[in-house]
Amino acid sequence: MGLLSISSLTKKFGGLVALKQFDLTVEKGEILGIIGPNGSGKTTFFNVLTGMFRADEGTVLLDGTSDNLLDRKTHEIIGMGVARTFQNQRPFSNLSVLQNIMVGGHCRGRSGIFSALLRLPGAGRERRRLEKRAMEVMTIFGDRLISMKDRSAWTLSYANRRRLEIARALASDPKLLLLDEPTAGMNPAESLQLLDNIRHINSTGVTVLVIEHDMNFMKQLCGRLVALDYGEKIVEGSYDTVRNHSRVIEAYLGKD
Amino acid sequence: MFWQQFTNWISLGAMYAMLAIGYTMVYGIIKLINFAHGEIFMCGAFFTWWFMSVFHIPLPVAALLGIMMATGLGIAVERIAYRPLRNAPRFAVVISVLGVSIFLQNMARIIWGAEFQVFEVDFGIPPLILGTVIIPFKKIFIFGTSVICMASLAVFVKKTYLGKAMRATAADWEAAEMMGINVNMVIVLTFAIGSAMAAVAGILFAVNYNSIDPYMGFNAGMKAFAAAVLGGIGNIYGAMLGGLFLGVVEGVGSAYISSMYRDAFAFGLLILALIFRPKGLLGEGKTGE
Amino acid sequence: MNKTRLDDLSGGSQATSGDNFLQQGVMAALAGRLARFSGIGKIALLCVFLMLPLMIQSNYAMRVIIYICLYIVLAMGLNVVMGFTGLLNIGHAAFYATGAYTTAILMKQFGMSFWLTVPAGMTLGVVLGVAIGLPTLRLRDDYLAMVTLGFGQIVYIVANNWMGLTRGPRGIADIPSPFLGWGDWAIPIDSYTAFYYLIFSFVLFTIFACIRVRDSRVGLAWTAIREDEDVAAVMGVNLVLYKTMSFAFSAALGALAGSFFAVFQHFVSPNSFTILESVIIITIPIIGGLGSIPGTIVGAVIMIGLPEIFRAASEYRMVVVGAFMVLMMIFKPEGLFGKKQFQQMYKA
């Protein structure tokens, strides 16, 4: 029993089947890569996992519980330990870097409107704790985010927005981190750095699922890969197995 | 008695339908509600009244002039409040158009006064008598005019090049532009047609109630919007159906429940429609979600 | 706005320089400075406001100042929904009316103390806020605007027609003055000076409430919803709960202002709660800069104070307001005190 066991996950958009009877087990502590051509259902998979789309069928069990993740509401899922980043960068543009990350810690807080109005000590303690956690998370990226913690998110560079999204997701103390094309918009040096960052995150006990097109990056990062095409799993296994599988080559390059 | 009232409801519904078409058309193209639509409706009626009472021009000519001026006003609204904000956030556009609506309403109040103005039209044609039901000619006139206007619009949208361009732009703005459709022109045309229909509705409204006031656009506009949502916004036939339906609901509500709350029925229906059936009766596209 | 966005894009993977902050404009900088006023500065400012009735002798001027304060409370309430959470509400006068009628009816018919009618009005406001917030949460901004407009109109129609409760268009007159203290020691609040202190305490309460909630976990969740509600949901923000909470909080402040209005005027009628009233309230935070607390205060001074000064042109007030809304959105959508913002464009 892994951290995440997915069975017969299906998602349809009208007549289009974006995910078809998808089965997958993610082991605790691994870094699993997901590859596939554009439109093969990778991002849809993340969207279904995080409750942004409703799945048509299937079960997703997290960490050995018998509680189907797909029955949960969108906002409950992060609290269960699944956090994500977005392919088309979506930081909260007009919030500062620190505030962005603190939103990530929202699910780990409890204080409501009355404790805020009355300024109860519990609310203050909680706020300081979330702030401390946000600062901690930022240190993963060295000085990159900390030096900009009070800047509005929209003033950041592409690479820093990617880092910000990862930090925001981590602030929720996830068991499973979903990264959707984390290197898009980064230069080679920055990608390399990110590789170390993700390994570091993984070493702290966070299981990572990553979507990426850069095969070289995936080769270095992932212990295991899954290839998707037309919403179906073609193959899963080590980098070499997947890379040399005939249907993967076919999916990327077409039949000859 | 019922059928007597029914003719009232239907002619009222036809006017709402005319007004609802304007909302639906503009929404179809620019995906935003035209908050100033009710004011165009009011201005159409006032311009006509103004030509009739000040210059003593007969109704058909005055109505034509009034419709033309209201159409011009509608185009001006697009120029001033929408076009400069085409790349702005939706929030800003909503506020800006709301501003136009406030401006027009109060300008009308300053120019024409806040009181009711009498809009007396005598057709000199005897009412139609069907058994016990007496239908005054003006009801027939209102219903007939609405049907003619709506039918010609339907033909225009379905058959002509411009109508097709409009539908294409509504379906996909960017693709339409790439296919060589002048999107700006289509938008102006949409506002023009919508405004003209609103002006006709305004005049019919004035004929029906024999009075006009600067605030008439607000209530009528809200109700027509409710009709457009009810029918499925973006869908012209839906707007027609929604308008008729609303006219009947309002009539039934004020006849059998309470006439004091007649305006509240429409708003209540709007809220219910948005909650339970946001895609409308004939809705196809997504709406408020 | 366009330029800075383009600069950012062309920056590629390089960090863009921070000079956007220097371009923020004098007014925004001033507002920032005002907000960071030292403790002594704040106390000095408070003293000035507390001594205001001693310095101003004219009843008329006091009346205008009281109105400005009243609208500060109203606009701050609306600012919670529009500025913090990013939901358009064009029916705020409905909550205002709720507070006013609750106080009027409870004091007049049931002889209740003003101080009990205030929480009663606020509670009723919260109930209405939840009632309108809950079903309309899924709606996008222009739809929400339309629905809240309709809701405001329904409240107006009810106030106008429910003769048994509100006496309809005749309104409720002779609402008694509130008293401070008990028994023989009760001091009536019936002079302009006393009303000024009453509303001033409401303003202070509102400012503190808004600042505290804004800086809390709840406020952060609200701004996250404003920025991108889908992402906020994925980040664990319960959209239904927080949007409703925002409406409820805003409604409570609106009702608070209404309660004051009822005792200050000694009279309430539906005419004080028309759509135009809602529109005036909306323009205040827009002028000041949505989401900005000092901006909202200055906005109220401009919107309520200026028309009083140019009284001769008061007939043109709403015309100017309308034109102003359009021009503001075209040329300075972030308001006088707002931060220059990155805004998502609407794709037609």
Tab-separated table of N, CA, C and O in Angstrom, chain A residues 53-153:
chain	number	residue	atom	x	y	z
A	53	PHE	N	-11.639	19.543	-10.857
A	53	PHE	CA	-12.632	18.874	-11.700
A	53	PHE	C	-13.201	17.701	-10.914
A	53	PHE	O	-12.496	17.089	-10.129
A	54	ARG	N	-14.452	17.395	-11.172
A	54	ARG	CA	-15.063	16.210	-10.585
A	54	ARG	C	-14.775	15.006	-11.466
A	54	ARG	O	-15.019	15.063	-12.676
A	55	ALA	N	-14.290	13.957	-10.874
A	55	ALA	CA	-14.043	12.755	-11.659
A	55	ALA	C	-15.369	12.060	-11.937
A	55	ALA	O	-16.329	12.202	-11.179
A	56	ASP	N	-15.434	11.311	-13.042
A	56	ASP	CA	-16.665	10.600	-13.355
A	56	ASP	C	-16.710	9.265	-12.626
A	56	ASP	O	-17.774	8.732	-12.347
A	57	GLU	N	-15.532	8.744	-12.348
A	57	GLU	CA	-15.498	7.412	-11.756
A	57	GLU	C	-14.104	7.179	-11.189
A	57	GLU	O	-13.146	7.850	-11.571
A	58	GLY	N	-13.992	6.284	-10.246
A	58	GLY	CA	-12.685	5.931	-9.709
A	58	GLY	C	-12.562	6.203	-8.235
A	58	GLY	O	-13.403	6.855	-7.631
A	59	THR	N	-11.493	5.651	-7.658
A	59	THR	CA	-11.216	5.928	-6.254
A	59	THR	C	-9.767	6.365	-6.108
A	59	THR	O	-8.886	5.884	-6.828
A	60	VAL	N	-9.541	7.281	-5.203
A	60	VAL	CA	-8.192	7.722	-4.875
A	60	VAL	C	-8.071	7.640	-3.371
A	60	VAL	O	-8.805	8.323	-2.649
A	61	LEU	N	-7.197	6.775	-2.893
A	61	LEU	CA	-7.022	6.622	-1.453
A	61	LEU	C	-5.664	7.170	-1.051
A	61	LEU	O	-4.657	6.918	-1.708
A	62	LEU	N	-5.676	7.950	0.020
A	62	LEU	CA	-4.447	8.595	0.447
A	62	LEU	C	-3.972	7.965	1.743
A	62	LEU	O	-4.743	7.840	2.698
A	63	ASP	N	-2.719	7.559	1.754
A	63	ASP	CA	-2.033	7.152	2.974
A	63	ASP	C	-2.774	6.040	3.732
A	63	ASP	O	-2.907	6.108	4.959
A	64	GLY	N	-3.250	5.069	3.002
A	64	GLY	CA	-3.834	3.915	3.667
A	64	GLY	C	-5.210	4.122	4.266
A	64	GLY	O	-5.775	3.212	4.837
A	65	THR	N	-5.776	5.313	4.130
A	65	THR	CA	-7.128	5.497	4.644
A	65	THR	C	-8.121	4.948	3.641
A	65	THR	O	-7.786	4.728	2.475
A	66	SER	N	-9.338	4.740	4.095
A	66	SER	CA	-10.333	4.197	3.177
A	66	SER	C	-11.271	5.300	2.694
A	66	SER	O	-12.406	5.065	2.337
A	67	ASP	N	-10.773	6.513	2.700
A	67	ASP	CA	-11.580	7.686	2.439
A	67	ASP	C	-11.294	8.153	1.011
A	67	ASP	O	-10.163	8.545	0.707
A	68	ASN	N	-12.278	8.052	0.123
A	68	ASN	CA	-12.046	8.424	-1.266
A	68	ASN	C	-11.824	9.928	-1.400
A	68	ASN	O	-12.700	10.739	-1.100
A	69	LEU	N	-10.646	10.282	-1.888
A	69	LEU	CA	-10.265	11.693	-2.055
A	69	LEU	C	-11.210	12.419	-3.004
A	69	LEU	O	-11.448	13.614	-2.875
A	70	LEU	N	-11.756	11.647	-3.950
A	70	LEU	CA	-12.592	12.277	-4.974
A	70	LEU	C	-13.923	12.767	-4.429
A	70	LEU	O	-14.609	13.555	-5.059
A	71	ASP	N	-14.310	12.262	-3.239
A	71	ASP	CA	-15.574	12.713	-2.662
A	71	ASP	C	-15.411	14.001	-1.879
A	71	ASP	O	-16.397	14.574	-1.414
A	72	ARG	N	-14.157	14.412	-1.707
A	72	ARG	CA	-13.935	15.610	-0.903
A	72	ARG	C	-14.115	16.877	-1.722
A	72	ARG	O	-13.957	16.879	-2.937
A	73	LYS	N	-14.426	17.971	-1.013
A	73	LYS	CA	-14.523	19.263	-1.687
A	73	LYS	C	-13.121	19.789	-1.962
A	73	LYS	O	-12.165	19.411	-1.290
A	74	THR	N	-13.036	20.684	-2.940
A	74	THR	CA	-11.739	21.211	-3.354
A	74	THR	C	-10.914	21.708	-2.172
A	74	THR	O	-9.740	21.369	-2.028
A	75	HIS	N	-11.538	22.492	-1.311
A	75	HIS	CA	-10.740	23.128	-0.263
A	75	HIS	C	-10.336	22.175	0.847
A	75	HIS	O	-9.487	22.497	1.661
A	76	GLU	N	-10.937	20.991	0.878
A	76	GLU	CA	-10.571	20.049	1.937
A	76	GLU	C	-9.329	19.242	1.595
A	76	GLU	O	-8.663	18.708	2.469
A	77	ILE	N	-9.041	19.162	0.302
A	77	ILE	CA	-8.013	18.227	-0.132
A	77	ILE	C	-6.618	18.640	0.334
A	77	ILE	O	-5.831	17.823	0.770
A	78	ILE	N	-6.350	19.946	0.314
A	78	ILE	CA	-5.025	20.397	0.729
A	78	ILE	C	-4.799	20.061	2.203
A	78	ILE	O	-3.699	19.700	2.612
A	79	GLY	N	-5.849	20.124	2.976
A	79	GLY	CA	-5.728	19.791	4.399
A	79	GLY	C	-5.399	18.327	4.623
A	79	GLY	O	-4.813	17.944	5.637
A	80	MET	N	-5.790	17.489	3.649
A	80	MET	CA	-5.487	16.068	3.761
A	80	MET	C	-4.045	15.768	3.354
A	80	MET	O	-3.566	14.657	3.551
A	81	GLY	N	-3.397	16.772	2.757
A	81	GLY	CA	-1.982	16.585	2.468
A	81	GLY	C	-1.616	16.546	0.996
A	81	GLY	O	-0.562	16.071	0.629
A	82	VAL	N	-2.492	17.060	0.121
A	82	VAL	CA	-2.155	17.108	-1.297
A	82	VAL	C	-2.121	18.575	-1.737
A	82	VAL	O	-3.145	19.251	-1.718
A	83	ALA	N	-0.948	19.068	-2.099
A	83	ALA	CA	-0.827	20.464	-2.535
A	83	ALA	C	-0.218	20.499	-3.924
A	83	ALA	O	0.463	19.561	-4.328
A	84	ARG	N	-0.488	21.581	-4.663
A	84	ARG	CA	-0.030	21.610	-6.047
A	84	ARG	C	0.484	22.970	-6.487
A	84	ARG	O	0.258	23.974	-5.823
A	85	THR	N	1.146	22.969	-7.627
A	85	THR	CA	1.457	24.223	-8.322
A	85	THR	C	0.732	24.181	-9.658
A	85	THR	O	0.182	23.150	-10.032
A	86	PHE	N	0.745	25.302	-10.368
A	86	PHE	CA	-0.021	25.374	-11.610
A	86	PHE	C	0.893	25.555	-12.811
A	86	PHE	O	1.903	26.241	-12.742
A	87	GLN	N	0.469	24.952	-13.897
A	87	GLN	CA	1.245	25.023	-15.127
A	87	GLN	C	1.342	26.466	-15.626
A	87	GLN	O	2.399	26.969	-15.937
A	88	ASN	N	0.183	27.129	-15.664
A	88	ASN	CA	0.157	28.532	-16.085
A	88	ASN	C	0.207	29.401	-14.838
A	88	ASN	O	-0.790	29.874	-14.381
A	89	GLN	N	1.394	29.597	-14.319
A	89	GLN	CA	1.616	30.289	-13.042
A	89	GLN	C	0.443	31.084	-12.498
A	89	GLN	O	-0.048	32.007	-13.125
A	90	ARG	N	0.029	30.727	-11.311
A	90	ARG	CA	-1.086	31.461	-10.724
A	90	ARG	C	-0.819	31.869	-9.281
A	90	ARG	O	-1.495	31.425	-8.375
A	91	PRO	N	0.185	32.729	-9.077
A	91	PRO	CA	0.310	33.288	-7.729
A	91	PRO	C	-0.787	34.332	-7.519
A	91	PRO	O	-1.427	34.761	-8.483
A	92	PHE	N	-1.055	34.708	-6.289
A	92	PHE	CA	-2.011	35.796	-6.041
A	92	PHE	C	-1.287	37.105	-6.333
A	92	PHE	O	-0.485	37.577	-5.530
A	93	SER	N	-1.587	37.695	-7.497
A	93	SER	CA	-0.739	38.755	-8.047
A	93	SER	C	-0.513	39.932	-7.118
A	93	SER	O	0.590	40.447	-7.007
A	94	ASN	N	-1.553	40.389	-6.463
A	94	ASN	CA	-1.412	41.614	-5.680
A	94	ASN	C	-1.119	41.366	-4.201
A	94	ASN	O	-1.136	42.296	-3.404
A	95	LEU	N	-0.872	40.120	-3.852
A	95	LEU	CA	-0.439	39.860	-2.481
A	95	LEU	C	1.078	39.775	-2.468
A	95	LEU	O	1.698	39.444	-3.469
A	96	SER	N	1.662	40.085	-1.308
A	96	SER	CA	3.113	39.997	-1.214
A	96	SER	C	3.523	38.531	-1.229
A	96	SER	O	2.692	37.633	-1.049
A	97	VAL	N	4.821	38.313	-1.444
A	97	VAL	CA	5.349	36.949	-1.474
A	97	VAL	C	5.018	36.241	-0.159
A	97	VAL	O	4.523	35.117	-0.142
A	98	LEU	N	5.259	36.941	0.944
A	98	LEU	CA	5.001	36.339	2.261
A	98	LEU	C	3.516	35.990	2.410
A	98	LEU	O	3.172	34.896	2.856
A	99	GLN	N	2.654	36.924	2.018
A	99	GLN	CA	1.203	36.672	2.130
A	99	GLN	C	0.797	35.485	1.281
A	99	GLN	O	0.001	34.649	1.708
A	100	ASN	N	1.336	35.407	0.065
A	100	ASN	CA	1.040	34.281	-0.809
A	100	ASN	C	1.317	32.968	-0.104
A	100	ASN	O	0.493	32.054	-0.129
A	101	ILE	N	2.490	32.905	0.508
A	101	ILE	CA	2.884	31.646	1.142
A	101	ILE	C	2.011	31.377	2.367
A	101	ILE	O	1.650	30.249	2.654
A	102	MET	N	1.644	32.465	3.059
A	102	MET	CA	0.803	32.267	4.237
A	102	MET	C	-0.586	31.744	3.869
A	102	MET	O	-1.207	31.014	4.640
A	103	VAL	N	-1.074	32.110	2.677
A	103	VAL	CA	-2.342	31.539	2.229
A	103	VAL	C	-2.212	30.025	2.131
A	103	VAL	O	-3.131	29.285	2.464
A	104	GLY	N	-1.027	29.576	1.704
A	104	GLY	CA	-0.786	28.138	1.638
A	104	GLY	C	-0.959	27.467	2.988
A	104	GLY	O	-1.367	26.316	3.075
A	105	GLY	N	-0.668	28.219	4.054
A	105	GLY	CA	-0.816	27.652	5.399
A	105	GLY	C	-2.210	27.785	5.969
A	105	GLY	O	-2.461	27.416	7.107
A	106	HIS	N	-3.118	28.312	5.137
A	106	HIS	CA	-4.493	28.550	5.605
A	106	HIS	C	-5.100	27.317	6.254
A	106	HIS	O	-5.736	27.395	7.302
A	107	CYS	N	-4.901	26.159	5.612
A	107	CYS	CA	-5.550	24.941	6.105
A	107	CYS	C	-4.977	24.481	7.429
A	107	CYS	O	-5.543	23.633	8.095
A	108	ARG	N	-3.815	25.022	7.804
A	108	ARG	CA	-3.230	24.640	9.096
A	108	ARG	C	-3.602	25.636	10.197
A	108	ARG	O	-3.060	25.597	11.278
A	109	GLY	N	-4.483	26.556	9.886
A	109	GLY	CA	-4.928	27.515	10.896
A	109	GLY	C	-6.380	27.265	11.253
A	109	GLY	O	-7.091	26.555	10.546
A	110	ARG	N	-6.809	27.821	12.359
A	110	ARG	CA	-8.189	27.606	12.782
A	110	ARG	C	-8.918	28.911	13.085
A	110	ARG	O	-10.134	28.951	13.142
A	111	SER	N	-8.182	29.984	13.316
A	111	SER	CA	-8.803	31.176	13.891
A	111	SER	C	-9.798	31.795	12.928
A	111	SER	O	-9.607	31.818	11.714
A	112	GLY	N	-10.874	32.314	13.460
A	112	GLY	CA	-11.934	32.882	12.636
A	112	GLY	C	-12.083	34.364	12.863
A	112	GLY	O	-11.189	35.026	13.394
A	113	ILE	N	-13.241	34.857	12.477
A	113	ILE	CA	-13.442	36.295	12.440
A	113	ILE	C	-13.538	36.878	13.851
A	113	ILE	O	-13.051	37.983	14.110
A	114	PHE	N	-14.102	36.141	14.781
A	114	PHE	CA	-14.273	36.712	16.122
A	114	PHE	C	-12.951	36.778	16.884
A	114	PHE	O	-12.676	37.764	17.558
A	115	SER	N	-12.137	35.745	16.707
A	115	SER	CA	-10.853	35.810	17.396
A	115	SER	C	-9.999	36.924	16.808
A	115	SER	O	-9.181	37.523	17.494
A	116	ALA	N	-10.215	37.234	15.516
A	116	ALA	CA	-9.482	38.337	14.905
A	116	ALA	C	-9.982	39.670	15.456
A	116	ALA	O	-9.200	40.557	15.796
A	117	LEU	N	-11.299	39.799	15.584
A	117	LEU	CA	-11.880	41.046	16.090
A	117	LEU	C	-11.463	41.301	17.528
A	117	LEU	O	-11.119	42.413	17.902
A	118	LEU	N	-11.502	40.252	18.320
A	118	LEU	CA	-11.181	40.412	19.745
A	118	LEU	C	-9.686	40.301	19.993
A	118	LEU	O	-9.229	40.456	21.109
A	119	ARG	N	-8.951	40.046	18.937
A	119	ARG	CA	-7.506	39.843	19.006
A	119	ARG	C	-7.149	38.883	20.128
A	119	ARG	O	-6.402	39.209	21.041
A	120	LEU	N	-7.728	37.709	20.058
A	120	LEU	CA	-7.451	36.690	21.069
A	120	LEU	C	-6.004	36.220	20.930
A	120	LEU	O	-5.470	36.192	19.816
A	121	PRO	N	-5.378	35.851	22.031
A	121	PRO	CA	-3.971	35.437	21.964
A	121	PRO	C	-3.754	34.249	21.034
A	121	PRO	O	-2.734	34.160	20.370
A	122	GLY	N	-4.734	33.354	20.972
A	122	GLY	CA	-4.585	32.178	20.115
A	122	GLY	C	-4.391	32.562	18.660
A	122	GLY	O	-3.550	32.000	17.954
A	123	ALA	N	-5.156	33.567	18.214
A	123	ALA	CA	-5.069	34.006	16.821
A	123	ALA	C	-3.698	34.586	16.534
A	123	ALA	O	-3.111	34.333	15.480
A	124	GLY	N	-3.176	35.359	17.495
A	124	GLY	CA	-1.857	35.957	17.317
A	124	GLY	C	-0.779	34.886	17.235
A	124	GLY	O	0.091	34.935	16.365
A	125	ARG	N	-0.890	33.901	18.147
A	125	ARG	CA	0.091	32.808	18.139
A	125	ARG	C	0.060	32.078	16.819
A	125	ARG	O	1.082	31.786	16.210
A	126	GLU	N	-1.173	31.826	16.345
A	126	GLU	CA	-1.329	31.087	15.096
A	126	GLU	C	-0.705	31.858	13.936
A	126	GLU	O	-0.018	31.302	13.094
A	127	ARG	N	-0.932	33.171	13.938
A	127	ARG	CA	-0.412	33.989	12.858
A	127	ARG	C	1.109	33.971	12.856
A	127	ARG	O	1.741	33.827	11.810
A	128	ARG	N	1.682	34.091	14.063
A	128	ARG	CA	3.152	34.064	14.146
A	128	ARG	C	3.687	32.706	13.694
A	128	ARG	O	4.721	32.633	13.032
A	129	ARG	N	2.946	31.646	14.017
A	129	ARG	CA	3.390	30.323	13.613
A	129	ARG	C	3.363	30.183	12.092
A	129	ARG	O	4.312	29.697	11.477
A	130	LEU	N	2.273	30.673	11.468
A	130	LEU	CA	2.164	30.577	10.004
A	130	LEU	C	3.245	31.414	9.329
A	130	LEU	O	3.810	31.022	8.313
A	131	GLU	N	3.539	32.562	9.942
A	131	GLU	CA	4.548	33.437	9.362
A	131	GLU	C	5.919	32.773	9.446
A	131	GLU	O	6.699	32.814	8.496
A	132	LYS	N	6.165	32.140	10.594
A	132	LYS	CA	7.437	31.471	10.796
A	132	LYS	C	7.570	30.326	9.795
A	132	LYS	O	8.621	30.141	9.179
A	133	ARG	N	6.494	29.588	9.619
A	133	ARG	CA	6.497	28.471	8.682
A	133	ARG	C	6.759	28.981	7.251
A	133	ARG	O	7.515	28.383	6.503
A	134	ALA	N	6.142	30.107	6.919
A	134	ALA	CA	6.339	30.692	5.584
A	134	ALA	C	7.806	31.055	5.394
A	134	ALA	O	8.394	30.794	4.332
A	135	MET	N	8.410	31.660	6.400
A	135	MET	CA	9.824	32.037	6.291
A	135	MET	C	10.689	30.788	6.130
A	135	MET	O	11.619	30.767	5.322
A	136	GLU	N	10.359	29.744	6.890
A	136	GLU	CA	11.093	28.487	6.810
A	136	GLU	C	11.069	27.929	5.394
A	136	GLU	O	12.092	27.529	4.852
A	137	VAL	N	9.864	27.936	4.830
A	137	VAL	CA	9.687	27.373	3.498
A	137	VAL	C	10.506	28.147	2.481
A	137	VAL	O	11.091	27.582	1.566
A	138	MET	N	10.550	29.466	2.667
A	138	MET	CA	11.290	30.288	1.708
A	138	MET	C	12.778	29.980	1.708
A	138	MET	O	13.449	30.118	0.684
A	139	THR	N	13.306	29.558	2.859
A	139	THR	CA	14.754	29.312	2.925
A	139	THR	C	15.184	28.178	2.004
A	139	THR	O	16.354	28.089	1.656
A	140	ILE	N	14.247	27.326	1.587
A	140	ILE	CA	14.578	26.260	0.644
A	140	ILE	C	15.223	26.837	-0.612
A	140	ILE	O	16.132	26.263	-1.182
A	141	PHE	N	14.737	28.026	-0.996
A	141	PHE	CA	15.252	28.648	-2.213
A	141	PHE	C	16.321	29.689	-1.900
A	141	PHE	O	16.505	30.640	-2.646
A	142	GLY	N	17.005	29.516	-0.773
A	142	GLY	CA	18.068	30.441	-0.404
A	142	GLY	C	17.516	31.837	-0.234
A	142	GLY	O	16.486	32.042	0.415
A	143	ASP	N	18.189	32.776	-0.887
A	143	ASP	CA	17.846	34.173	-0.688
A	143	ASP	C	16.790	34.639	-1.692
A	143	ASP	O	16.270	35.731	-1.600
A	144	ARG	N	16.506	33.775	-2.672
A	144	ARG	CA	15.681	34.181	-3.821
A	144	ARG	C	14.339	34.790	-3.434
A	144	ARG	O	13.931	35.796	-3.989
A	145	LEU	N	13.640	34.151	-2.522
A	145	LEU	CA	12.310	34.648	-2.152
A	145	LEU	C	12.386	35.545	-0.919
A	145	LEU	O	11.681	36.552	-0.831
A	146	ILE	N	13.257	35.190	0.008
A	146	ILE	CA	13.313	35.954	1.260
A	146	ILE	C	13.608	37.426	0.988
A	146	ILE	O	12.989	38.315	1.578
A	147	SER	N	14.497	37.666	0.041
A	147	SER	CA	14.856	39.062	-0.233
A	147	SER	C	13.687	39.820	-0.846
A	147	SER	O	13.711	41.036	-0.938
A	148	MET	N	12.687	39.120	-1.290
A	148	MET	CA	11.552	39.792	-1.943
A	148	MET	C	10.265	39.568	-1.173
A	148	MET	O	9.186	39.719	-1.730
A	149	LYS	N	10.345	39.218	0.069
A	149	LYS	CA	9.149	38.739	0.754
A	149	LYS	C	8.031	39.772	0.835
A	149	LYS	O	6.878	39.417	0.930
A	150	ASP	N	8.365	41.056	0.751
A	150	ASP	CA	7.305	42.067	0.832
A	150	ASP	C	6.903	42.622	-0.533
A	150	ASP	O	6.094	43.543	-0.626
A	151	ARG	N	7.486	42.059	-1.582
A	151	ARG	CA	7.125	42.535	-2.930
A	151	ARG	C	5.827	41.873	-3.387
A	151	ARG	O	5.547	40.730	-3.039
A	152	SER	N	5.053	42.592	-4.208
A	152	SER	CA	3.867	41.971	-4.785
A	152	SER	C	4.288	40.847	-5.716
A	152	SER	O	5.301	40.971	-6.415
A	153	ALA	N	3.497	39.795	-5.742
A	153	ALA	CA	3.891	38.620	-6.511
A	153	ALA	C	4.031	38.920	-8.001
A	153	ALA	O	4.847	38.318	-8.681
